Every structure is written in structure tokens, then in C-alpha cells.
Short mmCIF file of C-alpha atoms and ligand atoms in Angstrom, two decimals:
data_model
loop_
_atom_site.label_atom_id
_atom_site.label_comp_id
_atom_site.label_asym_id
_atom_site.label_seq_id
_atom_site.Cartn_x
_atom_site.Cartn_y
_atom_site.Cartn_z
CA MET R 1 61.53 143.72 78.79
CA LYS R 2 62.98 146.30 76.11
CA VAL R 3 66.91 146.55 76.15
CA ILE R 4 68.55 149.65 74.66
CA ILE R 5 72.36 149.00 73.68
CA VAL R 6 74.60 151.78 73.28
CA GLY R 7 77.32 151.52 70.63
CA GLY R 8 77.66 150.28 66.91
CA GLY R 9 80.67 147.77 66.69
CA GLY R 10 81.23 144.19 66.67
CA ARG R 11 81.00 144.32 70.46
CA GLU R 12 77.25 145.82 70.52
CA HIS R 13 76.23 143.57 67.65
CA THR R 14 77.18 140.51 69.61
CA LEU R 15 75.64 141.99 73.06
CA ALA R 16 72.37 142.37 70.82
CA TRP R 17 72.50 138.60 69.49
CA LYS R 18 72.78 137.09 72.88
CA LEU R 19 70.43 139.45 74.63
CA SER R 20 67.80 138.95 71.85
CA GLN R 21 68.15 135.28 72.86
CA SER R 22 66.97 135.78 76.49
CA PRO R 23 63.31 134.73 77.30
CA ASP R 24 62.68 138.09 79.22
CA VAL R 25 64.11 140.38 76.26
CA GLU R 26 60.98 141.87 74.09
CA GLU R 27 63.15 143.92 71.91
CA VAL R 28 66.80 145.33 71.48
CA VAL R 29 67.26 148.91 70.05
CA CYS R 30 70.56 149.77 69.53
CA ALA R 31 72.26 153.38 69.31
CA PRO R 32 73.43 153.96 66.88
CA GLY R 33 73.85 150.16 65.81
CA ASN R 34 74.65 148.75 62.37
CA ALA R 35 73.31 146.71 59.74
CA GLY R 36 73.83 143.61 61.87
CA THR R 37 72.21 144.84 65.01
CA ALA R 38 69.23 145.99 62.74
CA ARG R 39 68.49 142.73 61.89
CA VAL R 40 68.38 141.52 65.53
CA GLY R 41 66.10 144.71 66.63
CA ARG R 42 65.76 148.13 65.73
CA ASN R 43 68.54 151.09 65.41
CA ALA R 44 67.95 154.30 66.68
CA ALA R 45 69.96 157.44 64.78
CA VAL R 46 71.49 158.55 68.24
CA GLY R 47 75.40 158.40 68.47
CA ALA R 48 77.01 156.71 71.25
CA GLU R 49 78.68 159.93 72.60
CA ASN R 50 75.43 162.04 72.26
CA ILE R 51 74.72 161.95 76.09
CA ALA R 52 71.64 164.32 75.75
CA GLY R 53 70.18 162.33 72.57
CA LEU R 54 70.57 158.94 74.40
CA LEU R 55 68.92 160.31 77.53
CA SER R 56 66.11 161.57 75.28
CA LEU R 57 65.89 157.94 73.84
CA ALA R 58 65.95 156.09 76.87
CA LYS R 59 62.82 158.65 78.37
CA GLU R 60 60.81 157.70 74.93
CA GLU R 61 61.77 154.13 75.05
CA SER R 62 61.59 153.43 78.94
CA PRO R 63 63.90 150.33 78.62
CA GLY R 64 64.26 147.90 81.52
CA LEU R 65 67.90 148.15 80.86
CA VAL R 66 70.57 150.28 79.28
CA VAL R 67 74.01 148.34 78.34
CA VAL R 68 76.58 151.00 77.52
CA GLY R 69 79.29 149.03 74.99
CA PRO R 70 82.09 151.99 74.63
CA GLU R 71 84.04 153.76 77.19
CA ALA R 72 83.50 157.26 75.77
CA PRO R 73 79.85 157.62 77.12
CA LEU R 74 80.85 155.60 80.37
CA ALA R 75 83.53 158.14 81.04
CA LEU R 76 80.99 161.22 79.99
CA GLY R 77 78.33 159.90 82.94
CA LEU R 78 75.78 158.13 81.05
CA VAL R 79 75.08 155.31 83.50
CA ASP R 80 75.16 158.17 86.33
CA GLU R 81 72.48 160.30 84.29
CA LEU R 82 70.29 157.29 83.33
CA GLU R 83 70.23 156.25 87.11
CA ALA R 84 69.17 159.91 88.22
CA LEU R 85 66.27 159.25 85.94
CA GLY R 86 65.32 156.22 87.57
CA ILE R 87 66.60 154.01 84.68
CA ARG R 88 68.50 151.16 84.91
CA ALA R 89 72.16 151.00 83.24
CA PHE R 90 74.67 148.19 82.99
CA GLY R 91 78.40 149.85 83.14
CA PRO R 92 80.59 151.78 85.56
CA SER R 93 79.83 155.42 86.70
CA ALA R 94 81.89 158.10 85.39
CA VAL R 95 84.46 158.21 88.30
CA ALA R 96 84.74 154.46 88.08
CA ALA R 97 85.25 154.92 84.70
CA ARG R 98 88.29 156.59 85.18
CA ILE R 99 89.81 153.19 85.76
CA GLU R 100 90.30 153.43 81.88
CA ALA R 101 89.62 157.06 81.30
CA SER R 102 92.80 158.07 83.30
CA LYS R 103 95.74 155.95 83.10
CA ALA R 104 97.38 158.08 85.85
CA PHE R 105 94.33 156.94 88.17
CA SER R 106 94.39 153.46 87.07
CA LYS R 107 98.26 153.39 88.37
CA THR R 108 97.42 155.02 91.53
CA LEU R 109 94.67 152.45 92.16
CA MET R 110 97.11 149.47 91.30
CA ASP R 111 99.70 151.10 93.79
CA GLU R 112 97.17 151.21 96.32
CA ALA R 113 95.82 148.22 95.99
CA GLY R 114 99.26 146.25 95.31
CA ILE R 115 98.27 145.06 91.85
CA PRO R 116 101.25 143.93 89.80
CA THR R 117 102.01 146.41 87.01
CA ALA R 118 104.98 148.12 85.16
CA ALA R 119 107.05 150.71 86.98
CA TYR R 120 106.04 154.18 86.01
CA GLY R 121 106.20 157.83 86.38
CA VAL R 122 103.27 160.51 85.68
CA PHE R 123 104.14 163.93 83.97
CA GLU R 124 102.35 167.18 83.48
CA ASP R 125 105.50 168.53 82.27
CA ALA R 126 107.64 167.29 79.29
CA GLY R 127 111.04 168.12 80.47
CA ALA R 128 110.51 166.20 83.53
CA ALA R 129 109.50 163.31 81.58
CA ARG R 130 112.40 163.17 79.36
CA ARG R 131 114.71 163.83 82.51
CA PHE R 132 112.93 160.60 84.01
CA VAL R 133 113.54 158.78 80.67
CA THR R 134 117.12 159.95 80.47
CA GLU R 135 118.32 158.98 83.90
CA ARG R 136 116.80 155.38 83.44
CA GLY R 137 117.39 154.51 79.72
CA GLY R 138 116.16 151.31 78.24
CA ALA R 139 112.78 150.91 76.73
CA TRP R 140 109.46 152.51 77.49
CA ALA R 141 105.65 152.70 76.63
CA VAL R 142 104.88 156.40 76.73
CA LYS R 143 101.02 156.83 77.34
CA ALA R 144 98.75 159.80 77.00
CA ASP R 145 96.68 159.99 80.19
CA GLY R 146 93.16 160.34 78.76
CA LEU R 147 90.93 158.34 76.16
CA ALA R 148 92.46 158.36 72.58
CA ALA R 149 90.70 155.66 70.87
CA GLY R 150 93.24 152.93 71.39
CA LYS R 151 95.64 155.11 69.81
CA GLY R 152 97.37 156.81 72.64
CA VAL R 153 100.06 154.48 73.60
CA LEU R 154 103.70 154.79 71.74
CA LEU R 155 106.28 151.91 72.26
CA CYS R 156 109.73 153.40 72.39
CA PRO R 157 112.98 150.97 72.11
CA ASP R 158 115.15 153.57 73.48
CA ALA R 159 115.51 156.91 75.39
CA PRO R 160 115.27 158.96 71.93
CA SER R 161 112.30 157.50 70.49
CA ALA R 162 110.76 157.86 74.07
CA HIS R 163 111.58 161.60 73.76
CA ALA R 164 110.01 162.03 70.54
CA ALA R 165 107.01 160.44 71.73
CA ILE R 166 106.78 162.84 75.07
CA SER R 167 106.86 165.57 72.55
CA GLN R 168 104.32 164.34 70.25
CA ILE R 169 101.95 163.61 73.23
CA MET R 170 102.39 166.24 75.26
CA GLU R 171 103.66 169.12 73.22
CA GLN R 172 102.01 168.65 69.75
CA ARG R 173 99.17 167.10 71.46
CA ALA R 174 98.74 164.48 68.62
CA PHE R 175 96.27 163.06 71.15
CA GLY R 176 94.65 166.45 72.05
CA GLU R 177 93.88 167.01 75.68
CA ALA R 178 94.19 163.40 76.62
CA GLY R 179 97.98 164.02 76.25
CA ALA R 180 98.10 166.93 79.11
CA THR R 181 99.52 164.45 81.44
CA CYS R 182 101.42 161.51 80.56
CA VAL R 183 102.38 158.19 81.69
CA VAL R 184 105.77 156.64 81.01
CA GLU R 185 106.06 153.05 81.81
CA GLU R 186 108.74 150.25 81.67
CA PHE R 187 108.49 148.39 78.74
CA LEU R 188 107.41 144.81 79.54
CA GLU R 189 108.29 141.62 77.62
CA GLY R 190 105.56 138.86 77.30
CA GLU R 191 102.58 137.67 76.00
CA GLU R 192 99.38 139.53 76.23
CA ALA R 193 96.02 138.29 77.41
CA SER R 194 92.75 139.87 77.96
CA PHE R 195 91.01 138.72 81.22
CA LEU R 196 87.61 140.23 81.98
CA ALA R 197 84.94 140.24 84.62
CA PHE R 198 81.48 141.07 86.16
CA ALA R 199 81.26 143.42 88.90
CA ASP R 200 78.50 144.68 91.09
CA GLY R 201 80.64 146.85 93.19
CA GLU R 202 81.43 143.87 95.53
CA THR R 203 81.24 140.54 93.97
CA ALA R 204 83.58 139.70 90.85
CA LEU R 205 82.58 136.84 88.65
CA PRO R 206 85.31 136.18 86.04
CA MET R 207 84.88 135.31 82.19
CA ALA R 208 86.71 132.82 80.38
CA SER R 209 90.07 134.11 79.22
CA ALA R 210 90.73 135.64 75.79
CA GLN R 211 93.71 137.03 73.56
CA ASP R 212 93.53 140.09 71.21
CA HIS R 213 95.55 140.83 68.33
CA LYS R 214 96.28 144.56 68.61
CA ALA R 215 98.80 144.76 65.80
CA ILE R 216 97.57 145.41 62.10
CA GLY R 217 99.93 143.26 60.52
CA GLU R 218 100.90 139.51 60.67
CA GLY R 219 103.14 138.47 63.29
CA ASP R 220 102.23 141.52 65.50
CA THR R 221 103.85 143.80 63.12
CA GLY R 222 102.60 147.35 62.34
CA PRO R 223 100.58 150.08 64.14
CA ASN R 224 98.14 148.85 66.74
CA THR R 225 94.47 148.87 65.86
CA GLY R 226 91.23 148.43 68.12
CA GLY R 227 91.81 144.90 67.59
CA MET R 228 92.16 142.41 64.74
CA GLY R 229 90.93 139.44 65.92
CA ALA R 230 90.61 137.34 69.20
CA TYR R 231 90.12 133.49 70.54
CA SER R 232 89.01 132.31 73.79
CA PRO R 233 89.92 130.42 75.94
CA ALA R 234 93.81 131.79 75.50
CA PRO R 235 96.06 128.87 76.80
CA VAL R 236 98.81 131.78 78.19
CA LEU R 237 96.47 132.14 81.09
CA SER R 238 96.85 128.52 82.31
CA GLY R 239 94.18 127.73 85.18
CA ALA R 240 96.63 128.70 87.82
CA LEU R 241 97.22 132.14 86.29
CA GLU R 242 93.68 132.91 85.63
CA GLU R 243 93.13 132.15 89.34
CA ARG R 244 96.19 134.45 89.86
CA ALA R 245 94.38 137.11 87.84
CA LEU R 246 90.93 136.86 89.73
CA GLU R 247 92.88 137.14 92.97
CA THR R 248 95.90 139.33 92.46
CA VAL R 249 94.50 141.68 90.04
CA ILE R 250 90.55 141.80 89.57
CA LYS R 251 89.46 141.28 93.31
CA PRO R 252 91.99 143.63 94.71
CA ALA R 253 90.91 146.36 92.05
CA ILE R 254 87.24 146.01 93.03
CA ARG R 255 87.72 146.17 96.64
CA ALA R 256 90.03 149.30 96.19
CA MET R 257 87.20 151.12 94.15
CA ALA R 258 84.90 150.04 96.95
CA ARG R 259 86.74 151.35 99.65
CA ARG R 260 87.43 154.67 97.74
CA GLY R 261 83.63 154.86 98.06
CA THR R 262 83.42 154.75 94.05
CA PRO R 263 82.17 150.72 94.07
CA TYR R 264 82.60 149.67 90.68
CA ARG R 265 79.88 148.08 88.37
CA GLY R 266 80.00 146.58 85.10
CA VAL R 267 82.61 144.78 82.98
CA LEU R 268 86.36 145.32 84.22
CA TYR R 269 88.62 144.36 81.84
CA ALA R 270 92.50 143.68 82.56
CA GLY R 271 94.75 143.51 79.85
CA LEU R 272 97.72 141.54 81.26
CA MET R 273 101.53 140.74 80.20
CA VAL R 274 102.28 137.30 80.98
CA GLN R 275 106.02 135.97 81.07
CA GLY R 276 106.38 132.66 82.41
CA ASP R 277 104.34 132.41 85.73
CA GLU R 278 104.41 135.97 86.20
CA LEU R 279 101.80 138.50 85.44
CA LYS R 280 101.50 142.21 85.10
CA VAL R 281 98.58 144.77 84.29
CA LEU R 282 99.22 146.79 81.13
CA GLU R 283 95.92 148.42 81.29
CA PHE R 284 92.49 148.30 82.93
CA ASN R 285 89.28 148.80 80.57
CA CYS R 286 85.93 149.84 81.90
CA ARG R 287 84.00 147.54 79.30
CA PHE R 288 83.56 144.87 77.22
CA GLY R 289 86.94 144.32 74.92
CA ASP R 290 85.94 144.58 71.03
CA PRO R 291 86.80 141.95 69.50
CA GLU R 292 87.06 139.67 72.88
CA CYS R 293 83.15 139.72 73.70
CA GLN R 294 82.68 138.23 70.47
CA PRO R 295 84.41 134.92 71.16
CA LEU R 296 83.60 135.50 74.91
CA LEU R 297 79.67 135.58 74.24
CA THR R 298 79.72 132.95 71.53
CA ARG R 299 81.04 130.46 74.22
CA MET R 300 78.90 131.73 77.41
CA GLU R 301 76.15 129.41 78.05
CA GLY R 302 72.79 130.51 78.95
CA ASP R 303 71.19 133.62 79.62
CA LEU R 304 73.04 136.99 79.73
CA LEU R 305 70.48 139.24 80.85
CA PRO R 306 69.94 138.14 84.61
CA VAL R 307 73.72 138.30 84.92
CA LEU R 308 73.82 141.88 83.82
CA MET R 309 70.59 142.67 86.11
CA ALA R 310 72.57 140.96 89.15
CA CYS R 311 75.35 143.57 88.47
CA VAL R 312 73.28 146.39 88.61
CA GLU R 313 71.13 145.13 91.52
CA GLY R 314 74.21 143.96 93.54
CA ARG R 315 73.36 140.33 93.57
CA LEU R 316 76.44 139.03 91.68
CA HIS R 317 77.19 136.39 94.65
CA GLU R 318 73.76 134.51 93.56
CA THR R 319 74.75 134.12 90.08
CA THR R 320 77.05 131.84 88.16
CA ILE R 321 78.07 131.76 84.17
CA SER R 322 79.17 128.63 82.49
CA TYR R 323 81.18 128.25 79.28
CA SER R 324 81.10 125.61 76.81
CA GLN R 325 84.13 123.41 76.08
CA ASP R 326 84.52 124.88 72.68
CA ALA R 327 86.81 127.29 71.74
CA ALA R 328 85.75 130.35 69.64
CA VAL R 329 87.75 132.65 67.18
CA CYS R 330 86.91 135.85 65.61
CA VAL R 331 88.73 137.21 62.48
CA VAL R 332 88.08 140.82 62.24
CA MET R 333 87.95 141.52 58.65
CA ALA R 334 88.94 145.63 57.97
CA ALA R 335 88.79 147.94 55.42
CA GLY R 336 92.06 148.03 53.35
CA GLY R 337 94.16 151.01 54.77
CA TYR R 338 92.80 150.75 58.26
CA PRO R 339 94.13 152.24 60.98
CA ASP R 340 94.89 155.29 58.77
CA ASP R 341 92.55 156.25 56.06
CA TYR R 342 90.00 153.92 54.33
CA ARG R 343 87.27 153.99 51.98
CA LYS R 344 83.66 153.43 52.89
CA GLY R 345 80.68 152.66 51.03
CA ASP R 346 81.93 149.35 49.38
CA PRO R 347 79.22 146.60 49.14
CA ILE R 348 80.20 143.58 50.79
CA HIS R 349 79.26 139.98 49.48
CA GLY R 350 78.97 136.63 51.02
CA ILE R 351 77.80 137.30 54.43
CA GLU R 352 74.85 135.12 54.15
CA ASP R 353 76.92 131.91 52.82
CA ALA R 354 79.75 132.37 55.79
CA ASP R 355 76.73 132.92 58.21
CA ALA R 356 75.35 129.57 57.03
CA LEU R 357 78.36 127.54 57.99
CA PRO R 358 77.90 125.30 61.31
CA GLY R 359 78.90 127.23 64.34
CA VAL R 360 79.51 130.57 62.60
CA HIS R 361 78.42 133.90 63.21
CA VAL R 362 79.36 137.02 61.50
CA PHE R 363 79.12 140.08 63.47
CA HIS R 364 79.26 143.33 62.25
CA ALA R 365 80.93 146.21 62.93
CA GLY R 366 81.41 149.19 60.66
CA THR R 367 78.60 148.36 58.49
CA SER R 368 75.52 150.38 57.18
CA VAL R 369 72.83 149.78 54.45
CA ASN R 370 73.04 151.82 51.38
CA ASP R 371 69.83 153.44 49.39
CA ALA R 372 69.79 150.24 47.04
CA GLY R 373 69.42 148.22 49.87
CA ASP R 374 73.11 146.74 49.88
CA VAL R 375 75.26 145.81 53.07
CA VAL R 376 78.15 148.31 52.40
CA THR R 377 81.47 148.99 54.68
CA ALA R 378 81.11 152.10 57.17
CA GLY R 379 83.91 152.06 59.11
CA GLY R 380 87.84 150.86 59.31
CA ARG R 381 86.67 147.44 61.31
CA VAL R 382 83.72 145.95 59.44
CA LEU R 383 83.01 142.43 60.33
CA GLY R 384 83.99 139.91 62.96
CA VAL R 385 83.65 136.51 61.87
CA THR R 386 83.35 134.45 64.61
CA ALA R 387 83.19 130.66 64.91
CA ARG R 388 83.06 127.90 67.31
CA GLY R 389 84.97 124.57 67.10
CA MET R 390 85.47 121.83 69.19
CA ASP R 391 89.29 123.20 69.95
CA ILE R 392 91.07 126.44 68.84
CA ARG R 393 92.54 124.78 65.77
CA ALA R 394 89.06 123.86 64.54
CA ALA R 395 87.25 127.04 65.67
CA ILE R 396 90.16 128.70 63.54
CA ALA R 397 89.87 126.39 60.46
CA ARG R 398 85.90 127.38 60.65
CA ALA R 399 86.21 131.05 61.24
CA TYR R 400 88.81 131.15 57.90
CA GLU R 401 86.48 129.24 55.87
CA ALA R 402 83.82 131.70 56.53
CA SER R 403 86.06 134.79 55.89
CA ASP R 404 87.10 133.24 52.76
CA LEU R 405 83.32 133.39 51.71
CA ILE R 406 83.11 137.24 52.17
CA TYR R 407 84.35 139.55 49.82
CA TRP R 408 84.73 143.18 49.10
CA GLU R 409 87.07 145.56 47.18
CA ASP R 410 90.06 145.94 49.75
CA ALA R 411 89.07 143.88 52.31
CA TYR R 412 91.99 143.03 54.53
CA PHE R 413 92.31 140.59 57.66
CA ARG R 414 95.21 138.89 59.47
CA LYS R 415 95.67 135.48 58.57
CA ASP R 416 97.50 134.41 61.90
CA ILE R 417 94.62 135.14 64.27
CA GLY R 418 94.95 132.27 66.97
CA ALA R 419 98.52 131.01 65.95
CA LYS R 420 100.12 132.12 69.26
CA ALA R 421 97.60 129.43 70.70
CA LEU R 422 98.58 126.82 68.51
CA ARG R 423 102.15 127.18 69.07
CA ARG R 424 101.62 126.91 72.98
CA LEU R 425 99.56 124.12 72.37
CA GLY R 426 102.18 122.14 70.32
P1 AMP J 1 97.31 150.03 76.63
O1 AMP J 1 96.12 150.84 75.94
O2 AMP J 1 98.01 150.83 77.87
O3 AMP J 1 96.83 148.48 76.94
O4 AMP J 1 98.41 149.74 75.69
C1 AMP J 1 97.94 149.19 74.33
C2 AMP J 1 98.94 148.42 73.91
O5 AMP J 1 100.14 148.71 73.99
C3 AMP J 1 98.92 147.03 74.73
O6 AMP J 1 98.05 146.28 74.39
C4 AMP J 1 100.53 146.38 74.59
O7 AMP J 1 100.28 146.06 73.62
C5 AMP J 1 101.48 147.59 74.49
N1 AMP J 1 101.60 148.41 75.60
C6 AMP J 1 101.33 148.93 76.79
N2 AMP J 1 102.08 149.04 77.97
C7 AMP J 1 103.23 148.42 77.64
C8 AMP J 1 104.27 148.11 78.32
N3 AMP J 1 104.46 148.78 79.48
N4 AMP J 1 105.20 147.49 77.75
C9 AMP J 1 105.10 146.70 76.58
N5 AMP J 1 103.93 147.02 75.89
C10 AMP J 1 102.98 147.76 76.44
N1 LIG J 2 90.48 144.64 72.09
C1 LIG J 2 90.91 145.65 73.01
C2 LIG J 2 89.85 146.60 73.48
O1 LIG J 2 88.79 146.58 73.29
O2 LIG J 2 90.33 147.61 74.21
#
């Protein structure tokens, strides 16, 4: 069959790479894709948020499956519209995607399902939000309710900074209408982990554990980004905690969504804060994480297509997945200046040499091909250099060996991806 993948980041290149290995996939079309996906399949010049354009593309191409990478088209109802056309699509409906698209909704769902999460208040009035903070004191995470491209969370060590964050989000509308409602949440200490599962509305099939690196700077300093690197497995989620995350977070969420009459199909991503043997949910996402997808799919054995089809068709209980014993690490190479302003159009050198190393895949994110035929930078996160190794240490070494072979002017990457795993393993 033909598969359309919606999106153009590292996650989508990884999905295209993995799905193109399926004996049942004849062609992969990416909309809009990047320079990497163009090598695996064909790119169609339709943006991931252009719902009308994507529907026309799907009508023209008649794919057997559409796989939606990013959250925005899911929240805009792309899957609902495709299904109405009789086209099978992987991802949650618009109402189910509210688990990510509205932080207030996801908190309500967690309360309803008894899922452990930080104490919070939801406000439509900035004055009421400030009073909530003043009465309680302490440190806060102040969050715009709606989608804000991963930027709508401000971490505040004290009440005055929380007041400023509330003004920024609700009064100055720094993240637009996403900030009309605001969630003020108790600040949680600990180490973050990502736990993802496939879901078909009823059954959940967990993936391996992973950990992202959200901050731009080494040692988790500086502003948050879309993610500067990831690895799997994540030792912070020991076997017992992984089981607990499945039983106390993922399964109750899927059950609660089904009870509401809005069954959840697709990937459910729980962002967890782990402290000792306690875990709490920081957020839900309605899709694969980027860059968590890169190490997860690099480790996943066998064919991904039947798993996605089982989610769409409600047959996940018949399905299993296995993961290689190897570890995998993804180092994100970004354009200098990201997550603020950065330049585009710089020619990238060395991708082939890096890709040729054993166990290495260079997944493209913000790349394109210029008129001269060179692969150039075209986004903030440019490449996800991903390597497998017999353990996390070997995978880290391999990923950095590969990254060091790649060059463009002002390329930036964190040198400490995976360091927390090494510290835990001692
Ligand atoms: P979110 O989009 O809600 O996951 O927030 C983005 C990032 O902000 C998370 O990955 C954490 O690093 C941080 N964060 C969010 N909520 C909290 C919290 N309650 N306590 C501490 N850090 C948080
Ligand atoms: N890596 C974090 C995310 O995809 O939201």
C-alpha cells in the first residue's frame, strides 16, 4: 500500500524510514517532508497544518494509511476528516487530541481517572490566578492552556516570577489565544522520562522507556526547546516504574477517554516526573515525541505497519512489539541561535560519512535541498544523529562519533546527551 506521512521533522523522517522497510508498503509520501524523507520516498509540497491541502492530497493519492506526526493537524481534526472520506488514518480524533491541545482538559481527565499529577488551578482570570499563587507561595509551573509549539510553559521559582508569567501568558498573550486560559501547577522536582504507548481505543501496547533533553544548554540549562536529544531505554524508569506508568497512567487514561465516548487511538505520550519510586504526569502528548521517536523506532524490531493498522482497526490486543536489547541515542544538531532566531540555508557537510558508520542513522529534521542540489539547513532542529550500541555508553560514543563528522557553519549540539543514564548506571 501507499502511506502518507504528515509532517516534516525528525520524527517523520524516522517514521518514513521505518515504514518503508515494511513488505506491505510500496511507497511513502511525506507532506511536506524534508531532504531526508525525499530519499526514502516522495515529498508533496503541502504543509502539515494545511488541512484542506492534505485532504486533497489524500483524495489524489488514495493511500492505504495516513500517519499524522505532529499535534497541530490532529487538534485541527485531520483524522476525523480523513475518516469521513473513508481514508484510514493513524492518530487521535480532534476531541481525543485535547489530551494535549488543552492542558486544562488533560488535568480534568487525570482527576477523573485518578492519575497522579501535580496540584493545580485552572484560571480564565489573571487576578484569580495571581491570588492563587500569593495564597500558597512556593515554586510554580505556569502553562498556557492551548498549543504553543512546546513554549507555553514558564517555570517560576517564586510568587513574583509566577505573577509575571501569568501576565505574560494571560494579559500580554505571549502565546496568543493559547493563553486565554492558564493552568498554574505546583513545581515538581525530579527527573523526567517519556513513556509512550500505542492505543486502539481500548487496548494499550507500551513502547520502551525513553528520555528527552528539553533545555538548550548542557546540564539542562537555558530555555526549553522541542528536544535536543533522546535515548532509550531510560534507566530512570526501572522495570517496576515502567509497569506502574502503564497501570496507573496509560491504562486509566485510555479507559477514561473510552468512558467519555471519545476513544483514544494513536500514540499516547506521557511526560513523567520521577522522584525515587514516585511518578507524576507533567503532560500528555497525542503523538510520538520528537526526538524520542528516533531512538524508539531504531530499537523497535519487526514491521511497524501492522501495529499502526491494528490501532486504527481496534485489533491491538492481537499485536506485540519487541525491542532490541541494544540502546539507542539521538543527538539533535541545531542551527546556532535556536530556540531563538537562527539562519537557514547553510550547506551541510558529512551526512553520508556519518550515516556510513555501523548502527548510525542520520534522520533529517529542518533540511531542504537548494537550487544547486546541496542539502541545507531549513529549520531550528536540523538533524537527529541516531546510533545503536550494545549499551547506552556505546550508543552515546557512536552518536557523537557520527555528529563530529557533520559540519555546517554555526551548528550546535549538546555534548551531554545520555549523561543522566550513565550517572544512574554508575
Ligand atoms: P509540559 O509541556 O507541560 O510538559 O512542560 C514542558 C516542560 O516544563 C516539561 O518537560 C518540564 O521540564 C517542565 N515542567 C512542566 N510542568 C512542570 C512542573 N509541574 N514541575 C516542574 N517542571 C515542569
Ligand atoms: N520531545 C518532546 C515532545 O515531542 O513533545
